Amino acid sequence: MTTIATSTEYDQLIKHMKDTALLGSTLGLLGWDQEVMMPKKGIDFRSNQMSVMARMYHEMTTDQKVGDWLSACEEDRDVIGEPTSVSATNIRELRHSYDRATKLPTELVEEEAVLSSKGQEAWKEARKNNDFKEFQPWLEKIVELLQRKAECYGWADGGEPWDALAEDYEPGCTAASVSEVFTPLRKRLQTLLDEIMGSDTKPSNTFNEISLPIDQQQAFVRSIATQIGFDFDAGRLDESTHPFCSGTHCNDVRLTTRFHENNVNDAIGSTMHEAGHGIYEQGLLFEHVGTP
């Protein structure tokens, strides 16, 4: 057990955030169920469930008590102590999250939950039918909502809305910094691609054309996930339209993959990729579940 500097306010803050995380993990489990288990006709009710849960989670996250506890902890040198300590890290990251969350109106959070839930189902149908126009109206609504979300967050002078949204995934990342990396990379890759396409020697695609029954693929990729370190006593592997890694805590990590009889590589690649995320999640310490 890690020794953590504490105070009454810090203890109250961490208990509240752990309770909040319980609600958030339940919301995540509803999302997993929608992707893996939910009957097609369940989407309308499910989107309402997601909306209500998202509202409750947002209200707990942005409770004024959280701001008061954070302020008290920030003034307590015993709590913030060394910058790399557990307590200092928790306070710093929770402050960042709290300041961002309080910029979002509850109505927008509820709307995003509904759009994301219904939009996901619309995308699955459109993908199955190879019909982008079927999904386009949903995509336009989601983009418009994210533009409003970015406006709520705000961004630095000289930046752009994308920067505001990227902060949740890669703090400090900007569109300009991404462009600096990928623009020259694109040029070099295009040159390489032109050389390959113009060559008389063509790459073999034989492996991707191997036909293998789905049940054999399922056993094979499960074996791969086990051998690279994924613990199936603390997780599971299912199927979904698009592979992902989800779950509620380090002892319950959910992976998904997808199968095609004539494309074994898709199942292998997606399972290994998601298992990589899953192994990371399973490696987190249970004592810190619900905190940064």
Short mmCIF file of C-alpha atoms in Angstrom, two decimals:
data_model
loop_
_atom_site.label_atom_id
_atom_site.label_comp_id
_atom_site.label_asym_id
_atom_site.label_seq_id
_atom_site.Cartn_x
_atom_site.Cartn_y
_atom_site.Cartn_z
CA MET A 1 0.00 0.00 0.00
CA THR A 2 1.40 3.39 -1.02
CA THR A 3 1.74 5.97 1.76
CA ILE A 4 -0.24 9.07 0.81
CA ALA A 5 -0.17 12.47 2.52
CA THR A 6 -3.74 13.25 3.53
CA SER A 7 -6.16 15.67 5.18
CA THR A 8 -9.87 15.69 5.90
CA GLU A 9 -10.55 17.59 2.67
CA TYR A 10 -8.32 15.27 0.64
CA ASP A 11 -10.04 12.18 2.04
CA GLN A 12 -13.48 13.65 1.26
CA LEU A 13 -12.38 14.58 -2.24
CA ILE A 14 -10.99 11.14 -3.04
CA LYS A 15 -14.07 9.36 -1.64
CA HIS A 16 -16.33 11.57 -3.76
CA MET A 17 -14.25 11.00 -6.90
CA LYS A 18 -14.20 7.23 -6.33
CA ASP A 19 -17.99 7.28 -6.02
CA THR A 20 -18.13 9.37 -9.19
CA ALA A 21 -15.89 6.88 -10.95
CA LEU A 22 -18.24 4.05 -9.96
CA LEU A 23 -21.03 5.86 -11.76
CA GLY A 24 -18.78 6.58 -14.73
CA SER A 25 -17.70 2.94 -14.98
CA THR A 26 -21.36 1.89 -14.97
CA LEU A 27 -21.93 4.30 -17.85
CA GLY A 28 -19.03 2.65 -19.65
CA LEU A 29 -20.52 -0.77 -19.06
CA LEU A 30 -23.79 0.36 -20.66
CA GLY A 31 -21.74 1.50 -23.67
CA TRP A 32 -19.99 -1.87 -23.86
CA ASP A 33 -23.32 -3.67 -23.67
CA GLN A 34 -24.69 -1.56 -26.51
CA GLU A 35 -21.78 -2.56 -28.72
CA VAL A 36 -21.72 -6.24 -27.83
CA MET A 37 -24.99 -7.53 -26.38
CA MET A 38 -27.88 -5.10 -26.77
CA PRO A 39 -30.75 -6.05 -29.11
CA LYS A 40 -31.13 -3.67 -32.05
CA LYS A 41 -34.50 -2.37 -30.83
CA GLY A 42 -33.06 -1.33 -27.49
CA ILE A 43 -31.34 1.82 -28.77
CA ASP A 44 -33.98 4.43 -27.93
CA PHE A 45 -34.23 3.40 -24.29
CA ARG A 46 -30.47 2.90 -24.07
CA SER A 47 -29.74 6.39 -25.35
CA ASN A 48 -32.05 7.77 -22.64
CA GLN A 49 -30.21 5.70 -20.04
CA MET A 50 -26.89 7.06 -21.29
CA SER A 51 -28.19 10.62 -21.18
CA VAL A 52 -29.43 10.39 -17.59
CA MET A 53 -26.27 8.66 -16.40
CA ALA A 54 -24.09 11.22 -18.18
CA ARG A 55 -26.01 14.03 -16.48
CA MET A 56 -25.60 12.45 -13.05
CA TYR A 57 -21.90 11.85 -13.67
CA HIS A 58 -21.39 15.44 -14.83
CA GLU A 59 -23.24 16.80 -11.80
CA MET A 60 -21.06 14.78 -9.44
CA THR A 61 -17.90 15.78 -11.28
CA THR A 62 -18.72 19.49 -11.21
CA ASP A 63 -20.18 19.64 -7.68
CA GLN A 64 -19.07 22.85 -5.96
CA LYS A 65 -17.78 20.72 -3.09
CA VAL A 66 -15.14 19.33 -5.44
CA GLY A 67 -13.88 22.83 -6.16
CA ASP A 68 -13.83 23.68 -2.45
CA TRP A 69 -11.92 20.51 -1.54
CA LEU A 70 -9.43 21.11 -4.34
CA SER A 71 -8.79 24.67 -3.19
CA ALA A 72 -8.25 23.51 0.38
CA CYS A 73 -5.85 20.79 -0.72
CA GLU A 74 -3.93 23.17 -2.98
CA GLU A 75 -3.25 25.38 0.04
CA ASP A 76 -2.11 22.46 2.20
CA ARG A 77 1.61 21.92 1.69
CA ASP A 78 1.44 18.56 3.47
CA VAL A 79 -1.03 17.28 0.89
CA ILE A 80 0.51 18.61 -2.31
CA GLY A 81 4.04 17.94 -1.01
CA GLU A 82 6.37 16.63 -3.69
CA PRO A 83 5.07 17.29 -7.24
CA THR A 84 5.35 13.59 -8.12
CA SER A 85 3.64 12.26 -4.99
CA VAL A 86 0.34 10.40 -5.26
CA SER A 87 -1.61 13.14 -3.50
CA ALA A 88 -0.03 15.97 -5.51
CA THR A 89 -0.68 14.11 -8.75
CA ASN A 90 -4.30 13.46 -7.82
CA ILE A 91 -4.88 17.11 -6.93
CA ARG A 92 -3.20 18.41 -10.08
CA GLU A 93 -5.06 16.08 -12.44
CA LEU A 94 -8.41 16.44 -10.68
CA ARG A 95 -8.07 20.23 -10.86
CA HIS A 96 -7.46 19.98 -14.60
CA SER A 97 -10.51 17.75 -15.07
CA TYR A 98 -12.71 19.84 -12.80
CA ASP A 99 -11.86 23.13 -14.50
CA ARG A 100 -12.67 21.63 -17.90
CA ALA A 101 -15.87 19.88 -16.81
CA THR A 102 -17.29 23.03 -15.20
CA LYS A 103 -17.10 24.79 -18.56
CA LEU A 104 -19.67 22.42 -20.07
CA PRO A 105 -23.42 22.96 -19.55
CA THR A 106 -25.29 19.89 -18.39
CA GLU A 107 -27.64 20.09 -21.39
CA LEU A 108 -24.72 19.70 -23.79
CA VAL A 109 -23.43 16.67 -21.88
CA GLU A 110 -26.86 15.02 -22.06
CA GLU A 111 -27.19 15.81 -25.77
CA GLU A 112 -23.75 14.38 -26.51
CA ALA A 113 -24.61 11.12 -24.74
CA VAL A 114 -27.76 10.67 -26.84
CA LEU A 115 -26.05 11.59 -30.11
CA SER A 116 -23.11 9.31 -29.43
CA SER A 117 -25.35 6.38 -28.56
CA LYS A 118 -27.80 6.74 -31.45
CA GLY A 119 -25.09 7.82 -33.85
CA GLN A 120 -23.10 4.68 -33.13
CA GLU A 121 -26.06 2.49 -34.05
CA ALA A 122 -26.66 4.51 -37.21
CA TRP A 123 -22.99 4.13 -38.16
CA LYS A 124 -23.15 0.34 -37.73
CA GLU A 125 -26.11 0.11 -40.08
CA ALA A 126 -24.54 2.46 -42.61
CA ARG A 127 -21.28 0.52 -42.51
CA LYS A 128 -23.10 -2.76 -43.05
CA ASN A 129 -24.93 -1.26 -46.03
CA ASN A 130 -21.86 0.64 -47.29
CA ASP A 131 -24.03 3.77 -47.38
CA PHE A 132 -22.35 6.91 -46.05
CA LYS A 133 -25.41 9.06 -46.69
CA GLU A 134 -27.28 6.95 -44.16
CA PHE A 135 -24.85 8.11 -41.46
CA GLN A 136 -24.10 11.60 -42.76
CA PRO A 137 -26.91 13.43 -40.88
CA TRP A 138 -25.73 11.94 -37.59
CA LEU A 139 -22.13 12.81 -38.32
CA GLU A 140 -23.08 16.40 -39.08
CA LYS A 141 -24.97 16.67 -35.79
CA ILE A 142 -22.03 15.24 -33.85
CA VAL A 143 -19.53 17.58 -35.52
CA GLU A 144 -21.76 20.57 -34.79
CA LEU A 145 -22.08 19.53 -31.16
CA LEU A 146 -18.31 19.09 -30.83
CA GLN A 147 -17.80 22.56 -32.29
CA ARG A 148 -20.04 23.92 -29.52
CA LYS A 149 -18.12 21.87 -26.98
CA ALA A 150 -14.83 23.33 -28.19
CA GLU A 151 -16.27 26.83 -27.85
CA CYS A 152 -17.09 26.08 -24.23
CA TYR A 153 -13.53 24.96 -23.54
CA GLY A 154 -11.80 27.69 -25.51
CA TRP A 155 -8.30 27.50 -26.99
CA ALA A 156 -5.07 29.49 -27.02
CA ASP A 157 -4.46 32.41 -29.36
CA GLY A 158 -3.25 31.14 -32.70
CA GLY A 159 -4.79 27.73 -32.08
CA GLU A 160 -7.99 26.16 -33.31
CA PRO A 161 -11.04 24.28 -31.95
CA TRP A 162 -9.37 20.90 -32.49
CA ASP A 163 -6.83 21.85 -29.80
CA ALA A 164 -9.59 22.25 -27.21
CA LEU A 165 -10.97 18.78 -27.90
CA ALA A 166 -7.58 17.04 -28.11
CA GLU A 167 -6.81 18.14 -24.56
CA ASP A 168 -8.92 15.29 -23.16
CA TYR A 169 -6.83 12.71 -24.99
CA GLU A 170 -3.32 14.20 -25.24
CA PRO A 171 -2.88 17.22 -22.96
CA GLY A 172 -0.92 19.98 -24.64
CA CYS A 173 -1.32 18.49 -28.11
CA THR A 174 -2.29 20.97 -30.85
CA ALA A 175 -3.25 20.69 -34.49
CA ALA A 176 -0.12 22.65 -35.38
CA SER A 177 2.18 20.20 -33.57
CA VAL A 178 0.45 17.22 -35.22
CA SER A 179 0.83 18.86 -38.61
CA GLU A 180 4.56 19.33 -38.01
CA VAL A 181 4.92 15.58 -37.62
CA PHE A 182 2.52 14.21 -40.20
CA THR A 183 2.95 16.63 -43.11
CA PRO A 184 6.58 15.63 -43.86
CA LEU A 185 5.75 12.00 -43.00
CA ARG A 186 2.97 12.01 -45.57
CA LYS A 187 5.36 13.22 -48.24
CA ARG A 188 7.88 10.47 -47.49
CA LEU A 189 5.19 7.80 -47.38
CA GLN A 190 3.74 8.98 -50.67
CA THR A 191 7.17 8.63 -52.28
CA LEU A 192 7.51 5.10 -50.88
CA LEU A 193 4.01 4.18 -52.03
CA ASP A 194 4.71 5.47 -55.53
CA GLU A 195 7.85 3.32 -55.69
CA ILE A 196 5.96 0.21 -54.59
CA MET A 197 3.04 0.81 -56.97
CA GLY A 198 5.42 1.48 -59.85
CA SER A 199 7.52 -1.62 -59.28
CA ASP A 200 7.25 -4.79 -61.33
CA THR A 201 7.43 -6.75 -58.06
CA LYS A 202 4.06 -6.77 -56.32
CA PRO A 203 3.64 -7.48 -52.58
CA SER A 204 1.95 -10.78 -51.83
CA ASN A 205 -1.45 -10.66 -50.22
CA THR A 206 -1.64 -14.43 -49.72
CA PHE A 207 -1.89 -14.33 -45.93
CA ASN A 208 -4.91 -12.04 -46.07
CA GLU A 209 -6.67 -14.45 -48.42
CA ILE A 210 -6.43 -17.50 -46.18
CA SER A 211 -9.87 -18.90 -45.34
CA LEU A 212 -10.24 -20.05 -41.74
CA PRO A 213 -13.49 -20.94 -39.90
CA ILE A 214 -14.56 -18.34 -37.37
CA ASP A 215 -14.47 -20.75 -34.42
CA GLN A 216 -10.83 -21.56 -35.16
CA GLN A 217 -10.01 -17.87 -35.43
CA GLN A 218 -11.67 -17.23 -32.08
CA ALA A 219 -9.58 -19.90 -30.37
CA PHE A 220 -6.41 -18.69 -32.11
CA VAL A 221 -6.70 -15.00 -31.18
CA ARG A 222 -7.71 -15.87 -27.61
CA SER A 223 -4.53 -17.94 -27.37
CA ILE A 224 -2.48 -15.03 -28.72
CA ALA A 225 -4.00 -12.60 -26.21
CA THR A 226 -3.20 -15.01 -23.38
CA GLN A 227 0.38 -15.53 -24.51
CA ILE A 228 1.15 -11.82 -24.71
CA GLY A 229 -0.12 -11.33 -21.17
CA PHE A 230 -3.87 -10.66 -21.11
CA ASP A 231 -5.53 -12.23 -18.06
CA PHE A 232 -8.91 -13.75 -18.93
CA ASP A 233 -9.72 -14.13 -15.23
CA ALA A 234 -9.79 -10.33 -15.18
CA GLY A 235 -11.24 -9.74 -18.64
CA ARG A 236 -13.06 -11.11 -21.63
CA LEU A 237 -13.02 -11.03 -25.44
CA ASP A 238 -16.17 -10.49 -27.51
CA GLU A 239 -17.15 -9.31 -30.99
CA SER A 240 -18.23 -5.85 -32.12
CA THR A 241 -18.48 -3.90 -35.37
CA HIS A 242 -15.35 -1.95 -34.50
CA PRO A 243 -12.81 -3.45 -32.04
CA PHE A 244 -12.26 -1.60 -28.76
CA CYS A 245 -11.06 -1.98 -25.18
CA SER A 246 -13.37 -1.03 -22.34
CA GLY A 247 -14.22 -2.12 -18.81
CA THR A 248 -14.78 -0.86 -15.31
CA HIS A 249 -11.47 -1.45 -13.50
CA CYS A 250 -8.25 -3.47 -13.61
CA ASN A 251 -10.06 -6.71 -12.73
CA ASP A 252 -12.78 -6.32 -15.37
CA VAL A 253 -11.37 -5.35 -18.76
CA ARG A 254 -13.45 -5.92 -21.89
CA LEU A 255 -11.88 -6.44 -25.33
CA THR A 256 -13.64 -6.86 -28.64
CA THR A 257 -12.47 -7.94 -32.07
CA ARG A 258 -14.12 -8.90 -35.36
CA PHE A 259 -13.88 -11.85 -37.72
CA HIS A 260 -13.99 -12.53 -41.46
CA GLU A 261 -13.57 -16.05 -42.82
CA ASN A 262 -11.19 -14.86 -45.54
CA ASN A 263 -9.23 -12.26 -43.55
CA VAL A 264 -7.56 -13.77 -40.50
CA ASN A 265 -5.23 -10.78 -40.21
CA ASP A 266 -8.06 -8.47 -39.16
CA ALA A 267 -8.86 -10.59 -36.11
CA ILE A 268 -5.19 -11.10 -35.23
CA GLY A 269 -4.24 -7.45 -35.57
CA SER A 270 -7.26 -6.01 -33.78
CA THR A 271 -7.07 -8.54 -30.93
CA MET A 272 -3.38 -7.89 -30.32
CA HIS A 273 -3.94 -4.14 -30.48
CA GLU A 274 -6.84 -4.15 -28.03
CA ALA A 275 -5.08 -6.68 -25.78
CA GLY A 276 -2.24 -4.18 -25.55
CA HIS A 277 -4.67 -1.64 -24.11
CA GLY A 278 -6.14 -4.34 -21.89
CA ILE A 279 -2.79 -5.43 -20.45
CA TYR A 280 -2.11 -1.80 -19.52
CA GLU A 281 -5.51 -1.51 -17.81
CA GLN A 282 -5.00 -4.76 -15.91
CA GLY A 283 -1.63 -3.49 -14.71
CA LEU A 284 -3.13 -0.52 -12.88
CA LEU A 285 -3.23 -0.75 -9.08
CA PHE A 286 -6.65 -1.56 -7.65
CA GLU A 287 -6.05 0.75 -4.68
CA HIS A 288 -6.03 3.72 -7.04
CA VAL A 289 -9.17 2.84 -9.04
CA GLY A 290 -11.28 5.96 -9.40
CA THR A 291 -8.37 8.43 -9.09
CA PRO A 292 -5.94 9.84 -11.65
#
